[in-house]
mmCIF file of C-alpha atoms and ligand atoms in Angstrom:
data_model
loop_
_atom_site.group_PDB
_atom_site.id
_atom_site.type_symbol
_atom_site.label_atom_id
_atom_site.label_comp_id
_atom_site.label_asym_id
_atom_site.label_seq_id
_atom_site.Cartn_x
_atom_site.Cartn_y
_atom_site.Cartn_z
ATOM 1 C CA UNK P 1 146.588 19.283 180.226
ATOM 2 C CA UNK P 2 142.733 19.945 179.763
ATOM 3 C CA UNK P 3 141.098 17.523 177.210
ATOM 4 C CA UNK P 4 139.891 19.187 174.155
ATOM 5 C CA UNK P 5 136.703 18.913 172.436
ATOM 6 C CA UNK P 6 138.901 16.673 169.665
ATOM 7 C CA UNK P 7 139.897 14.420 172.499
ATOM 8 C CA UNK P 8 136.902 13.524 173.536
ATOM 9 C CA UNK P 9 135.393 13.330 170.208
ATOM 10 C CA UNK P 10 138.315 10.992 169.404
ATOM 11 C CA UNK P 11 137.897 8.977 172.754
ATOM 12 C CA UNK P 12 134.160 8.268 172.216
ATOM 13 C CA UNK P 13 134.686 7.078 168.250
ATOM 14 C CA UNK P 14 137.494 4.609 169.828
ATOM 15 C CA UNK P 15 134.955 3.075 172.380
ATOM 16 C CA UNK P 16 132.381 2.743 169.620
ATOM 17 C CA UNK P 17 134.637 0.093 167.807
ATOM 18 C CA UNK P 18 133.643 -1.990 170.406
ATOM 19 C CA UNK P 19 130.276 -2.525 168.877
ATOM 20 C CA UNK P 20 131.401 -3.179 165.358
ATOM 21 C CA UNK P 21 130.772 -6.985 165.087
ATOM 22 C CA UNK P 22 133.542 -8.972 163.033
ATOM 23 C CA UNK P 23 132.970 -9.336 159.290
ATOM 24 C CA UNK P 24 129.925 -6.875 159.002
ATOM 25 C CA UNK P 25 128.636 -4.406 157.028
ATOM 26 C CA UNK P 26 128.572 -0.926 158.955
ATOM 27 C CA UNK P 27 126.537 1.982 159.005
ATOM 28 C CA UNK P 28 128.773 5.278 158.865
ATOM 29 C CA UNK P 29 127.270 8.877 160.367
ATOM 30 C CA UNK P 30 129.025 12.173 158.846
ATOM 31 C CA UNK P 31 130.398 14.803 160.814
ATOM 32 C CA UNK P 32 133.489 15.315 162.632
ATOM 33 C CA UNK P 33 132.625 12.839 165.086
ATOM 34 C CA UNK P 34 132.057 10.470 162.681
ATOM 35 C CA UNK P 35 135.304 11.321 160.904
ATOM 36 C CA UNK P 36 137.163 10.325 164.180
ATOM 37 C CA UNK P 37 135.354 6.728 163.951
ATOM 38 C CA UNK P 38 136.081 6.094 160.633
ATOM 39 C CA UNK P 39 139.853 7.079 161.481
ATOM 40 C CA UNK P 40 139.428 4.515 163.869
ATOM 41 C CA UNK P 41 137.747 2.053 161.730
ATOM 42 C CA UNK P 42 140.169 2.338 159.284
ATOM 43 C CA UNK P 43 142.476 0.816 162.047
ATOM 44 C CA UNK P 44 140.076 -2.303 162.051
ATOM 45 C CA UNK P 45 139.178 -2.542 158.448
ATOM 46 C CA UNK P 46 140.734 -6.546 158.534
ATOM 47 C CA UNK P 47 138.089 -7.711 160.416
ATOM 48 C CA UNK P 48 134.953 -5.644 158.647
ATOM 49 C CA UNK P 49 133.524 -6.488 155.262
ATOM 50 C CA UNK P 50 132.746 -2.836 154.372
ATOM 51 C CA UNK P 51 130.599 0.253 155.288
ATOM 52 C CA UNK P 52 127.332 1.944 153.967
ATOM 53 C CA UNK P 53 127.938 5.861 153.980
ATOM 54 C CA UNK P 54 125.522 8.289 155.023
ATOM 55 C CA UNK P 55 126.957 11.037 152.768
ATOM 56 C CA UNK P 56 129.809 11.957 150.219
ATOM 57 C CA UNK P 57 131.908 12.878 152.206
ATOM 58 C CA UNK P 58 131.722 10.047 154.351
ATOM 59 C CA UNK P 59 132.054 7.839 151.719
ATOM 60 C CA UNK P 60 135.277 9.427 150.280
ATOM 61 C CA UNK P 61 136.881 9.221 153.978
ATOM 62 C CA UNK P 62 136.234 6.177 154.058
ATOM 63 C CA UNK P 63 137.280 4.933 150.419
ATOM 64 C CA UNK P 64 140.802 7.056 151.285
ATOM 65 C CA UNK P 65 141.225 4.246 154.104
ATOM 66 C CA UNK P 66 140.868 2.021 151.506
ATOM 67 C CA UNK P 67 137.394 0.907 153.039
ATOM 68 C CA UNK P 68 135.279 -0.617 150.404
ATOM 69 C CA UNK P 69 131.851 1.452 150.254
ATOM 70 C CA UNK P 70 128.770 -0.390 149.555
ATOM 71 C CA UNK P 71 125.480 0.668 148.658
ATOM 72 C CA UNK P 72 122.531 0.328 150.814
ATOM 73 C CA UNK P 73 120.815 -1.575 149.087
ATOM 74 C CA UNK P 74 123.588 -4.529 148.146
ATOM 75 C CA UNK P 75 124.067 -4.326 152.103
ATOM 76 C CA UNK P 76 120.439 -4.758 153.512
ATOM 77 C CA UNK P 77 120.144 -4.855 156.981
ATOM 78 C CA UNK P 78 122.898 -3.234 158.991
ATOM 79 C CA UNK P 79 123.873 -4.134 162.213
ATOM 80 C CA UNK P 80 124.776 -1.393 163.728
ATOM 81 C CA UNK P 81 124.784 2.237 162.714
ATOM 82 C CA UNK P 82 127.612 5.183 164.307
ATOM 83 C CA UNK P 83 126.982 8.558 164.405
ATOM 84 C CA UNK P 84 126.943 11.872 166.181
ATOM 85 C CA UNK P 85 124.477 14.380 167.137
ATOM 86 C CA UNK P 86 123.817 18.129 167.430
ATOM 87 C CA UNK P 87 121.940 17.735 170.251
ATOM 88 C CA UNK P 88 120.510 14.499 172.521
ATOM 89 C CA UNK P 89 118.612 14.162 175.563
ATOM 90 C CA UNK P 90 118.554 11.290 178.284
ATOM 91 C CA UNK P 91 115.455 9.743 176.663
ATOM 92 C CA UNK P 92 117.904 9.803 173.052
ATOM 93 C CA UNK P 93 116.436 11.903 171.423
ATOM 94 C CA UNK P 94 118.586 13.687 168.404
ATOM 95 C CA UNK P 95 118.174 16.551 166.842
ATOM 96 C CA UNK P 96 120.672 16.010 163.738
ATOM 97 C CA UNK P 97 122.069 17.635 160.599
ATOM 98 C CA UNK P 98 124.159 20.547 160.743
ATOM 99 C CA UNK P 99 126.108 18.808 158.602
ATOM 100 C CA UNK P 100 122.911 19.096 156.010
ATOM 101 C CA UNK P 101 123.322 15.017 155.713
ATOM 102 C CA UNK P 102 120.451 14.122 157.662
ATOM 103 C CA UNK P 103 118.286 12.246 154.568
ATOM 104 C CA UNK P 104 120.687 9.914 154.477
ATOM 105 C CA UNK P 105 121.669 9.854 158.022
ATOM 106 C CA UNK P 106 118.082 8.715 158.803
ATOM 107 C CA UNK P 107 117.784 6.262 155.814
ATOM 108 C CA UNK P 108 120.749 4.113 156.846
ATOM 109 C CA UNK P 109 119.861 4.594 160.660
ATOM 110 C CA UNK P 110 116.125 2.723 160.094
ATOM 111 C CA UNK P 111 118.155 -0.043 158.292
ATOM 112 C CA UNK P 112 120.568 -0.425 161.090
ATOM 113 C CA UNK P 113 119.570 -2.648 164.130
ATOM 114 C CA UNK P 114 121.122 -0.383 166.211
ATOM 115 C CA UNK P 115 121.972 2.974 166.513
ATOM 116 C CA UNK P 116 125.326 3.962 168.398
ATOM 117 C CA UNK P 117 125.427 8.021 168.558
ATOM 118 C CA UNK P 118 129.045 9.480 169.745
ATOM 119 C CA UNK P 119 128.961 13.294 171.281
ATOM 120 C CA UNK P 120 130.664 14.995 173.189
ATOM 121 C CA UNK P 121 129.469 16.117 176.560
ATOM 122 C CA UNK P 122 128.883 20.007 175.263
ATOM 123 C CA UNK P 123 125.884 17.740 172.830
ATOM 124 C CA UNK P 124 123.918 16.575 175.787
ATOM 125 C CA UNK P 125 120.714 18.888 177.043
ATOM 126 C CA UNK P 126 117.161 18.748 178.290
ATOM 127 C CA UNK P 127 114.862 20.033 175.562
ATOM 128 C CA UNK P 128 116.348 20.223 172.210
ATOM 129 C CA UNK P 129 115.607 23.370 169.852
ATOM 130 C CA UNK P 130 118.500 25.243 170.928
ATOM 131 C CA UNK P 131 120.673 24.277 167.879
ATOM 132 C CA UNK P 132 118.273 25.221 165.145
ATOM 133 C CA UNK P 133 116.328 22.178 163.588
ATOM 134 C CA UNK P 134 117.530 21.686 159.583
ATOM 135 C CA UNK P 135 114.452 20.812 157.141
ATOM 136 C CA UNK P 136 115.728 19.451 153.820
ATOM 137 C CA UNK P 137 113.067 20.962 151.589
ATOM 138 C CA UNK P 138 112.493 20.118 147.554
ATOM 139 C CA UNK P 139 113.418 23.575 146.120
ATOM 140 C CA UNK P 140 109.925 24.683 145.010
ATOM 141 C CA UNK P 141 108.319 23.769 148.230
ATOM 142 C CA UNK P 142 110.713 26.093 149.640
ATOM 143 C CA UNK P 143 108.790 29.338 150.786
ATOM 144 C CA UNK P 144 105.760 27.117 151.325
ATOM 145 C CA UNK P 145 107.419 25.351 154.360
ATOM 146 C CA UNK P 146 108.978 27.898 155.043
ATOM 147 C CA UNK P 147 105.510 29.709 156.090
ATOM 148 C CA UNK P 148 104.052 26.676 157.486
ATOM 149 C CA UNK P 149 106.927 26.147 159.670
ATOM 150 C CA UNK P 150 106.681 29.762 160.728
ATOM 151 C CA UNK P 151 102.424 28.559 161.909
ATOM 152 C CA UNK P 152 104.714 26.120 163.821
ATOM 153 C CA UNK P 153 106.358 28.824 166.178
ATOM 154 C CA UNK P 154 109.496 28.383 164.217
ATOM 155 C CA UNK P 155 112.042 31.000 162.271
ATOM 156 C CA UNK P 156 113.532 29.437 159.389
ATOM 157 C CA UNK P 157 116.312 30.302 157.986
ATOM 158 C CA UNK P 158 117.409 28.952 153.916
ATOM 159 C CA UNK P 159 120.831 27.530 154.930
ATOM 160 C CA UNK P 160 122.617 29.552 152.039
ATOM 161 C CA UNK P 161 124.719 28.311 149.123
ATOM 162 C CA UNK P 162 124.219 24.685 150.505
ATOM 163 C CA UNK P 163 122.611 21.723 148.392
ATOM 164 C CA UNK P 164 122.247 18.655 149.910
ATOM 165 C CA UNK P 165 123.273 15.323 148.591
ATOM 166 C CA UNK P 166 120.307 14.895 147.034
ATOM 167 C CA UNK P 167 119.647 17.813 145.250
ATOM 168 C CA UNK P 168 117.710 19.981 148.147
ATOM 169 C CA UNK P 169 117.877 22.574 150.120
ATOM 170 C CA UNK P 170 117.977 22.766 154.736
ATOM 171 C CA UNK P 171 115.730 25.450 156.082
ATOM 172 C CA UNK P 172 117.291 25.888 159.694
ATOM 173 C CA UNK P 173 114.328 26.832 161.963
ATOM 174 C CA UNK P 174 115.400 28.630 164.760
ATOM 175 C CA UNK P 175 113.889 29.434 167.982
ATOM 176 C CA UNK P 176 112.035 26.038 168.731
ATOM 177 C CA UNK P 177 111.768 24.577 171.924
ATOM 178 C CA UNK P 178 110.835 21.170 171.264
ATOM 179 C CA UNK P 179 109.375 19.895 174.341
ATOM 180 C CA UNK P 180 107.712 16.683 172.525
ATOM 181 C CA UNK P 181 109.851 15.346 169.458
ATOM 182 C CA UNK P 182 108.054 12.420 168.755
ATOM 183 C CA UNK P 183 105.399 14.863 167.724
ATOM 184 C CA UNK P 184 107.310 17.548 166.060
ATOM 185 C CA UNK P 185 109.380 14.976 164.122
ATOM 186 C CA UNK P 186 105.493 13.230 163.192
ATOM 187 C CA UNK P 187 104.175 17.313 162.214
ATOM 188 C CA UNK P 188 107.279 18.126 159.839
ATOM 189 C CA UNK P 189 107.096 14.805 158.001
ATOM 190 C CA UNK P 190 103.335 15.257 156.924
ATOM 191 C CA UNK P 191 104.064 18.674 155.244
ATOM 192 C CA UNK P 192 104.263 18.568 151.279
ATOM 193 C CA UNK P 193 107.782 19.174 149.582
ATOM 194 C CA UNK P 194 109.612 18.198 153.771
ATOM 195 C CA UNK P 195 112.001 15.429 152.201
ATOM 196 C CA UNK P 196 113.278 14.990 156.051
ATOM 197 C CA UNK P 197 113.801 16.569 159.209
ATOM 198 C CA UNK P 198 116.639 16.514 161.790
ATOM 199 C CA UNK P 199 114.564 14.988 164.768
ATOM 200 C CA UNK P 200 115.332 11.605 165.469
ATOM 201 C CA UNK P 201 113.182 10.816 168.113
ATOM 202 C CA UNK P 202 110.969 8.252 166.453
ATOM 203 C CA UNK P 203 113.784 5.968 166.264
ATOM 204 C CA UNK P 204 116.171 7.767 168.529
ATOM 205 C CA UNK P 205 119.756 5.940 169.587
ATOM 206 C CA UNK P 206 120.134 2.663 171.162
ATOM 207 C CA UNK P 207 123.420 3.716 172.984
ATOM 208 C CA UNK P 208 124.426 6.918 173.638
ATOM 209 C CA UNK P 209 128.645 7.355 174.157
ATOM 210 C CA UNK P 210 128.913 10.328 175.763
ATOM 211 C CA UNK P 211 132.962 12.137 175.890
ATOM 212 C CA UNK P 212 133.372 13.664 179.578
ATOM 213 C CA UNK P 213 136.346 14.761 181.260
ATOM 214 C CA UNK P 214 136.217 11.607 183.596
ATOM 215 C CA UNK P 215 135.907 9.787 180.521
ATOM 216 C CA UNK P 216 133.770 7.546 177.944
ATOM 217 C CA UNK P 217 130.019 7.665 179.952
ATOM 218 C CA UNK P 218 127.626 5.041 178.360
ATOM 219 C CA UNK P 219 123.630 5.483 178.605
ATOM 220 C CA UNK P 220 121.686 3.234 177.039
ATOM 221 C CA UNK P 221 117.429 3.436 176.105
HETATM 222 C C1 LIG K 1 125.453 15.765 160.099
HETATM 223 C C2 LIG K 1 125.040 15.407 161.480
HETATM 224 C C3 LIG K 1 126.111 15.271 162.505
HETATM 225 O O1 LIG K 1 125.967 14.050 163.144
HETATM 226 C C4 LIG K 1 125.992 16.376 163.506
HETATM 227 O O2 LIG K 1 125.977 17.616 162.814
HETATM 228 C C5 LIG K 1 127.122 16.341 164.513
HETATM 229 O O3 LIG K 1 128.317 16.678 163.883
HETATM 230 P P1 LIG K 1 129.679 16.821 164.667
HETATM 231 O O4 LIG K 1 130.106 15.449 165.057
HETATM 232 O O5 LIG K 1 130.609 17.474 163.670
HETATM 233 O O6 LIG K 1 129.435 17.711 165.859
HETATM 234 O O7 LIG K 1 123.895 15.221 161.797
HETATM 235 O O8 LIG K 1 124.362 15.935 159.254
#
């Protein structure tokens, strides 16, 4: 029978357990990727101390394990961080945050010595933009980015009747094809009222896990 996209989402969260030292502190992505590893985590949880979450929802997955959920600051430095991607090149590259959890995502990323994304194959391309790049926006710099991402070649789009987990709002800007993230990531940052934006090319993955029908493929930077 053909794998399904679950299967290999579930294979590639098993073979990241792998890099989960004994008696740390991990850093947990969101997503439905991520929800497979912390399935599997919860299989492990003897041998871990705990988890930082990069969202709610994370963390209440996690607490139903019975996975204790520390903040990031108690933790400090993580080392190693597990999450999945919207989109990711060969250089690992992400473009992140259709889940809208990408503030977070990023924070506990930079505190993590390494980053360990899980995709599926259907994730991996050559130029991201495709999948359109979420902006989490302070709600009266809304329209203003809005137009200045629109100078930027860019359509966005208010994702509607979605607040993030910090209060904001994700402007999904269609229509980019970002052919130099390190730049575009740099760009969004600078603009007044951008809280964060999905590109994490600055400090992209360390290891990508990539779900194939022939398997668990692993690329590293
Ligand atoms: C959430 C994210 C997720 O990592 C991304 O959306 C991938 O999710 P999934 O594993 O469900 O495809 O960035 O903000």
């Amino acid at each position: 029978m053909a794998l399904t996209q679950d299967d290999l989402k579930r294979a590639v969260a098993q073979a990241a357990i792998a890099y989960v030292p004994n008696d740390c502190i991990v850093g947990v992505g969101t997503g439905s990727t991520a929800n497979f590893f912390i399935d599997e985590l919860a299989r492990i949880k003897n041998r871990i101390r705990g988890a930082v979450a990069s969202s709610e929802a994370s963390t209440k997955r996690l607490q139903g394990h019975g996975i204790e959920v520390l903040s990031l600051n108690e933790a400090g430095e993580l080392p190693v961080y597990v999450d999945g991607a919207d989109e990711i090149t060969k250089h690992m590259h992400m473009l992140k945050g259709g889940g809208g959890a990408l503030t977070r995502e990023k924070i506990v990323a930079a505190a993590s010595k390494k980053f360990i994304c899980v995709c599926d194959a259907s994730k991996l391309v050559d130029v991201l933009g495709k999948f359109p790049l979420p902006v989490e926006v302070i709600p009266m710099a809304r329209s203003y980015v809005a137009r200045e991402l629109v100078k930027l070649g860019g359509q966005p789009q208010l994702r509607e009747g979605f607040t993030t987990d910090n209060g904001n709002v994700i402007l999904d800007v269609h229509n980019l094809q970002i052919m130099n993230p390190v730049e575009l990531e740099t760009t969004l940052n600078q603009l007044p009222g951008v809280v964060t934006n999905g590109l994490f090319a600055r400090r992209g993955a360390d290891v990508l896990l990539l779900g194939t029908p022939d398997g668990v493929k692993t690329l590293t930077a």
